[in-house]
Coordinates of N, CA and C in Angstrom, one line a residue:
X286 N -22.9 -5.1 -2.1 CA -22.1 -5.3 -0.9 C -21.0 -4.2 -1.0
X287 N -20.9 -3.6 0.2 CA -19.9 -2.6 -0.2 C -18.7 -3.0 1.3
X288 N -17.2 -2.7 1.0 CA -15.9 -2.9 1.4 C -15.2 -1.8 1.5
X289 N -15.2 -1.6 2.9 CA -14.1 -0.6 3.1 C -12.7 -0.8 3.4
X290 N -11.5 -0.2 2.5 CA -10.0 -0.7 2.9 C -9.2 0.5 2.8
X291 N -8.1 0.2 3.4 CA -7.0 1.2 3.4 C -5.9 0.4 2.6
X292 N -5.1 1.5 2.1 CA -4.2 0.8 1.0 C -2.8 1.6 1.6
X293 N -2.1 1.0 1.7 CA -0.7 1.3 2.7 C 0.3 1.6 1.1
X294 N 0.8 3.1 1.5 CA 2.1 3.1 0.4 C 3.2 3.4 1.5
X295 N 4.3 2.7 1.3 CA 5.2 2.9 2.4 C 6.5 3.6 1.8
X296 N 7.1 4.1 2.0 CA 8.1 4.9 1.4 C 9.5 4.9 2.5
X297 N 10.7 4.7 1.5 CA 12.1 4.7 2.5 C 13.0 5.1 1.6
X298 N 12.9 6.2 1.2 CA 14.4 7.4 0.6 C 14.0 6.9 -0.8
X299 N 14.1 6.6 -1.6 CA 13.7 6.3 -2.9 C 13.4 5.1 -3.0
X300 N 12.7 4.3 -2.4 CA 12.1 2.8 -2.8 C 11.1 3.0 -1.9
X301 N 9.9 2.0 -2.8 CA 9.0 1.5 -2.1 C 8.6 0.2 -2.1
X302 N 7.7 0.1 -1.0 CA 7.5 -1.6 -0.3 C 6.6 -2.0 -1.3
X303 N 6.7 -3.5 -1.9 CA 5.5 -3.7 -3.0 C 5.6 -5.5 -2.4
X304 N 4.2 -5.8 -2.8 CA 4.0 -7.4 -2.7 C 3.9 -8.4 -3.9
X305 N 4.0 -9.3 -3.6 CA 3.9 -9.9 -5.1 C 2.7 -10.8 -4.5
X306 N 1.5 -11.0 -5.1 CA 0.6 -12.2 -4.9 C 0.6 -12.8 -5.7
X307 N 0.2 -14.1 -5.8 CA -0.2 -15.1 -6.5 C -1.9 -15.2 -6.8
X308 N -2.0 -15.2 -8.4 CA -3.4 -15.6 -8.7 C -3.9 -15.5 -9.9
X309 N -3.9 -17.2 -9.6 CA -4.6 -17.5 -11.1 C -3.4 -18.2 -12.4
X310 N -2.3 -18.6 -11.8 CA -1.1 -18.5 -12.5 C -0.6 -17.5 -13.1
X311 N -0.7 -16.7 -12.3 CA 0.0 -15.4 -12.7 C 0.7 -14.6 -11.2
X312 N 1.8 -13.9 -10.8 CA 1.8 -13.1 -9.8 C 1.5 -11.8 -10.6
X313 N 1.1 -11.3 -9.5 CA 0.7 -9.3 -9.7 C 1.5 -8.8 -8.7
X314 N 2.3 -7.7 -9.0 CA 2.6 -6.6 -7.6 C 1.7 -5.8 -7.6
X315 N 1.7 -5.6 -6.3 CA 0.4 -5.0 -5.2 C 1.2 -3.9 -4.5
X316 N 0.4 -3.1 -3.9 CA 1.0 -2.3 -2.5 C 0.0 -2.8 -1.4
X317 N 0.4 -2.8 -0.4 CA -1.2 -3.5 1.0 C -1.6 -2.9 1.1
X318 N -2.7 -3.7 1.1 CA -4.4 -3.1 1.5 C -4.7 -4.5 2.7
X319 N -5.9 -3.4 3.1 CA -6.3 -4.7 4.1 C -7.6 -3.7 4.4
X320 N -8.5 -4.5 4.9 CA -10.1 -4.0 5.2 C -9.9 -3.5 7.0
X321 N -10.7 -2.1 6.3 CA -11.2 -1.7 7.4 C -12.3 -1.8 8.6
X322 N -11.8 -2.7 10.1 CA -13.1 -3.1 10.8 C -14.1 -2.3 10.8
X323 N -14.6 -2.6 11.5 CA -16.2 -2.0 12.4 C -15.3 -1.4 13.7
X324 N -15.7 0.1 13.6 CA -14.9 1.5 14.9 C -13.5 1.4 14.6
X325 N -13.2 1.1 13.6 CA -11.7 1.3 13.1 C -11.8 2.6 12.6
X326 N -10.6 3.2 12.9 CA -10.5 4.2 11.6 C -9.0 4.3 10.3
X327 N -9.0 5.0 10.1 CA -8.0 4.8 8.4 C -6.5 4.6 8.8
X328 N -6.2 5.5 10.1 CA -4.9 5.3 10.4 C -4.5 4.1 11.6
X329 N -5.9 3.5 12.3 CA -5.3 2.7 13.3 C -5.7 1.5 12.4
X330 N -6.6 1.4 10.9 CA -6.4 0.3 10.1 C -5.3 0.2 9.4
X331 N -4.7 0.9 8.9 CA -3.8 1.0 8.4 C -2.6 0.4 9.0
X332 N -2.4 0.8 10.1 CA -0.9 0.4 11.0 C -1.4 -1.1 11.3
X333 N -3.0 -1.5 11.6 CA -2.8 -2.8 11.6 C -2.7 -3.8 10.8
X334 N -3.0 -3.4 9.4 CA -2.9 -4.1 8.1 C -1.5 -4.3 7.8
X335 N -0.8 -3.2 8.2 CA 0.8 -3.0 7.4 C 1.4 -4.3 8.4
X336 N 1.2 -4.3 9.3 CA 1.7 -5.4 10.5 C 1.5 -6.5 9.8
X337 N 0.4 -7.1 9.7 CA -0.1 -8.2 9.3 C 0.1 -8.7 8.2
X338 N 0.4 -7.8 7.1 CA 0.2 -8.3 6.0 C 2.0 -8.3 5.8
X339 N 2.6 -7.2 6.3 CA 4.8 -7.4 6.0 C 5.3 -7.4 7.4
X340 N 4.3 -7.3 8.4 CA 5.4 -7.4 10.1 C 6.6 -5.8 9.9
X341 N 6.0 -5.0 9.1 CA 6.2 -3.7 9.6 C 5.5 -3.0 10.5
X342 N 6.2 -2.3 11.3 CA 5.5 -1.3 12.2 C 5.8 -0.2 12.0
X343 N 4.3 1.0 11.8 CA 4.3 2.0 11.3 C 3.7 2.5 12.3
X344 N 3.8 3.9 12.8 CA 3.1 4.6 13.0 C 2.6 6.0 12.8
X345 N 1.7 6.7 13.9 CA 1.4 8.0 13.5 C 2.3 8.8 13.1
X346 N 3.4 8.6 13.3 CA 4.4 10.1 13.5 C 5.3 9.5 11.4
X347 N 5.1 8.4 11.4 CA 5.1 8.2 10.0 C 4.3 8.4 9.0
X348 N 3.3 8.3 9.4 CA 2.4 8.8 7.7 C 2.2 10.5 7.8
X349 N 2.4 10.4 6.6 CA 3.0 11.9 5.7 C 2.3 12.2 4.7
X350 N 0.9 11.4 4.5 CA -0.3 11.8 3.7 C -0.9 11.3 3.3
X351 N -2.2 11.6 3.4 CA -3.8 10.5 2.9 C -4.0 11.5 1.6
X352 N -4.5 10.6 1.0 CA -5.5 10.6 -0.4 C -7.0 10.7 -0.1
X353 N -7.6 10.9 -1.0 CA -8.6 10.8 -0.8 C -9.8 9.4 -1.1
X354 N -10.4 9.0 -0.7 CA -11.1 8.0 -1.2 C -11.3 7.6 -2.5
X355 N -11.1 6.5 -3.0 CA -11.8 6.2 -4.3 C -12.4 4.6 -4.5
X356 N -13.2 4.6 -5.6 CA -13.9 3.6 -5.4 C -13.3 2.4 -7.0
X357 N -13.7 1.2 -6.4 CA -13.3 0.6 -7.3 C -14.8 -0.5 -7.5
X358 N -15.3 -1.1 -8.5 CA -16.6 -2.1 -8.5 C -16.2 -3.3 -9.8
X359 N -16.3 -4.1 -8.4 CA -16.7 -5.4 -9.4 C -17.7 -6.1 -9.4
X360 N -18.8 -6.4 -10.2 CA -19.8 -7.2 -10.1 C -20.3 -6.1 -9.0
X361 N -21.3 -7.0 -8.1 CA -21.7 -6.3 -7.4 C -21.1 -6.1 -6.1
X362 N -19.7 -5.6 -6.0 CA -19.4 -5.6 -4.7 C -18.1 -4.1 -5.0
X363 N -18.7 -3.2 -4.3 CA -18.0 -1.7 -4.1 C -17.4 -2.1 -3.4
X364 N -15.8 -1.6 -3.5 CA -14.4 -1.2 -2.8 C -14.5 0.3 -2.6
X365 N -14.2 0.6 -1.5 CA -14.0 2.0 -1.2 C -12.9 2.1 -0.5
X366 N -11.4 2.8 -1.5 CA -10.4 2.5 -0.8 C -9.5 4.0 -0.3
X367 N -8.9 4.0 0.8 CA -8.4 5.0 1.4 C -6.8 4.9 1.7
X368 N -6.0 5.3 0.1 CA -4.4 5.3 0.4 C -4.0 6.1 1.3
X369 N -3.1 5.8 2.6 CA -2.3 6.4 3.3 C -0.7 6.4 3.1
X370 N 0.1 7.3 2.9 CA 0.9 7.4 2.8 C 2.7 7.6 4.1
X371 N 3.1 6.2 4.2 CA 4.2 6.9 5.7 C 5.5 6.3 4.9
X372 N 6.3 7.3 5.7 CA 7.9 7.3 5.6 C 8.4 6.9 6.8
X373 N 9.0 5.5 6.0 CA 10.4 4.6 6.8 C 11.3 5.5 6.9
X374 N 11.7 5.9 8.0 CA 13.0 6.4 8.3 C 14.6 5.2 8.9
X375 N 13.4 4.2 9.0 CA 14.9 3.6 9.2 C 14.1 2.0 8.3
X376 N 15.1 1.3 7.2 CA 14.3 0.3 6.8 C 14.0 -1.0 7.4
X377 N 12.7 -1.0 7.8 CA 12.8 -2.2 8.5 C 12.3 -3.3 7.0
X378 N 13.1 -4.5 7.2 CA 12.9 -5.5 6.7 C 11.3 -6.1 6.8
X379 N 11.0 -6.8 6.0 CA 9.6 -7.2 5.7 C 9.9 -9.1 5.6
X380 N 8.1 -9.2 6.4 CA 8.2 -10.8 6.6 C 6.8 -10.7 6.2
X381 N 6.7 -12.1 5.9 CA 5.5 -12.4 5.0 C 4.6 -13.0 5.6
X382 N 3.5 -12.2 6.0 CA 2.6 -12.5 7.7 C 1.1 -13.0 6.4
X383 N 1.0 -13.1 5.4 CA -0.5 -13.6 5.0 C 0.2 -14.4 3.7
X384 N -0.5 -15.8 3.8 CA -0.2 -16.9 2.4 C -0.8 -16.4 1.5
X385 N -1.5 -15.4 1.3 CA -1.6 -15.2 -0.4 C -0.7 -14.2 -1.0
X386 N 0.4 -13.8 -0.2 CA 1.3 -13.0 -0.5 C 2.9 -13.9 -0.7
X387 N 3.4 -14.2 -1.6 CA 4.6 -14.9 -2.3 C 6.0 -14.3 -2.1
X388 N 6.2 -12.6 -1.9 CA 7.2 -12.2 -1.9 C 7.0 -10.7 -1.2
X389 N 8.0 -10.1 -0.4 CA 7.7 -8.8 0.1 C 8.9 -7.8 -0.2
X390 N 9.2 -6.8 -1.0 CA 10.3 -6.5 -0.9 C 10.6 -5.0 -1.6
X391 N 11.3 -4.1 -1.2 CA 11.7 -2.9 -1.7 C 11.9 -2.6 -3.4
X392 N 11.3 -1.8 -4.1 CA 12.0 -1.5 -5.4 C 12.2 -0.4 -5.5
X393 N 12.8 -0.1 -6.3 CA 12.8 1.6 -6.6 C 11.5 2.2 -6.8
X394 N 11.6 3.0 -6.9 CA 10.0 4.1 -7.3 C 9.8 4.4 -8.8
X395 N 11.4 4.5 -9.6 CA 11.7 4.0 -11.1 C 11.1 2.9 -11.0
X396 N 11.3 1.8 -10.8 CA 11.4 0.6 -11.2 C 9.6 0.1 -10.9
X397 N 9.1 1.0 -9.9 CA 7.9 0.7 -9.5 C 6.9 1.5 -10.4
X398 N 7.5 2.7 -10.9 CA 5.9 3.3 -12.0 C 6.6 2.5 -13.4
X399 N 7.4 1.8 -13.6 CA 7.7 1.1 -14.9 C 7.1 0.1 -15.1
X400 N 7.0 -1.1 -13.9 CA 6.0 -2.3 -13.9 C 4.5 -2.0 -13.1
X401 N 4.0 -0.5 -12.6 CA 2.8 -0.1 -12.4 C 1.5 -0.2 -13.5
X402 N 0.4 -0.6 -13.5 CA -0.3 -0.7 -14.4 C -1.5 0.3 -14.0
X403 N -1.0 0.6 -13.3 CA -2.3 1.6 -12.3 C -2.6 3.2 -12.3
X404 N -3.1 3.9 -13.4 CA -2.8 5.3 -13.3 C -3.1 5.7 -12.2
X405 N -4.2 5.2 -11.1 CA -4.1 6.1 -10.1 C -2.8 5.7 -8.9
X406 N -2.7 4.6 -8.5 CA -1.5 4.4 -8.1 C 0.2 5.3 -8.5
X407 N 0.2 5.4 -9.9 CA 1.2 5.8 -10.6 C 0.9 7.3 -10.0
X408 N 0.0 8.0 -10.2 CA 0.0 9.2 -10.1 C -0.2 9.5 -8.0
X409 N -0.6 8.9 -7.4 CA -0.4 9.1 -5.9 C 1.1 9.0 -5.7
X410 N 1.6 8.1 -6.5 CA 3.4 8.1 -5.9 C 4.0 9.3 -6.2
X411 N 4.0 9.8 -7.4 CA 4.5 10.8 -8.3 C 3.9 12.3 -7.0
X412 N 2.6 12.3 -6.7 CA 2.4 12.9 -5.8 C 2.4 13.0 -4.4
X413 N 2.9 12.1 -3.9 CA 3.6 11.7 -2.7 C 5.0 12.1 -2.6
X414 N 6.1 11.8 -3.9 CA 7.2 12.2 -4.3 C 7.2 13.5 -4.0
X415 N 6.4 14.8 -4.7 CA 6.3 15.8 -4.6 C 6.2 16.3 -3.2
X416 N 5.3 15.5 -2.6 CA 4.9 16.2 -1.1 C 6.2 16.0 0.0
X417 N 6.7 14.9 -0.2 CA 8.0 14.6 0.5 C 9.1 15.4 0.5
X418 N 9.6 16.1 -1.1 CA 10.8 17.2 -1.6 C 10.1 18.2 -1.0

């Protein structure tokens, strides 16, 4: 089975938006993702994921860089995920539009590659950072 998603990094002057889920007795911070329909494409899934999942509204004239694809497999079910990258220019506060999400909220971008566990994550921010200066 294979899954297509977009993974939303949101960016506003040195912080970024991160989620906290719940699972398993444990929370994890996340950045959103959300699956891509059928005749969707990466940026008008994206803007609708970000809605749904924090009740931010993003759009075209905010994202400021895609990644390229990468794949993630568990068991037998491929993730194919496509980070997009936009900048809040003005910060809009975040609401918590899906129950498996616990908490929605800004951290630093320090504070965020310090509790990141994710080299590729860690390294798109860092390069995102760069593309922004």
């Amino acid at each position: 089975m294979e899954i297509k998603c977009v993974q939303i990094i949101l960016l506003y002057q040195n912080e970024i938006l991160v989620l906290e889920e719940k699972t398993m007795n444990k929370t994890k911070i996340a950045l959103p993702i959300g699956i891509i329909n059928p005749g969707e494409g990466y940026l008008q899934a994206s803007i609708r994921n970000c809605y749904e999942k924090t009740g931010i509204i993003v759009t075209q004239k905010d994202l400021t860089k895609e990644f390229d694809v990468y794949t993630l497999q568990k068991n037998d079910v491929i993730t194919r995920v496509k980070p997009l990258v936009f900048r809040l220019f003005d910060k809009q506060l975040p609401t918590i539009m899906d129950d498996k999400i616990s908490r929605i909220y800004y951290m630093t971008i320090n504070q965020f590659k310090e509790k990141c566990k994710y080299n590729k994550e860690l390294n798109q921010i860092e390069e995102s950072i760069k593309f922004l200066n």
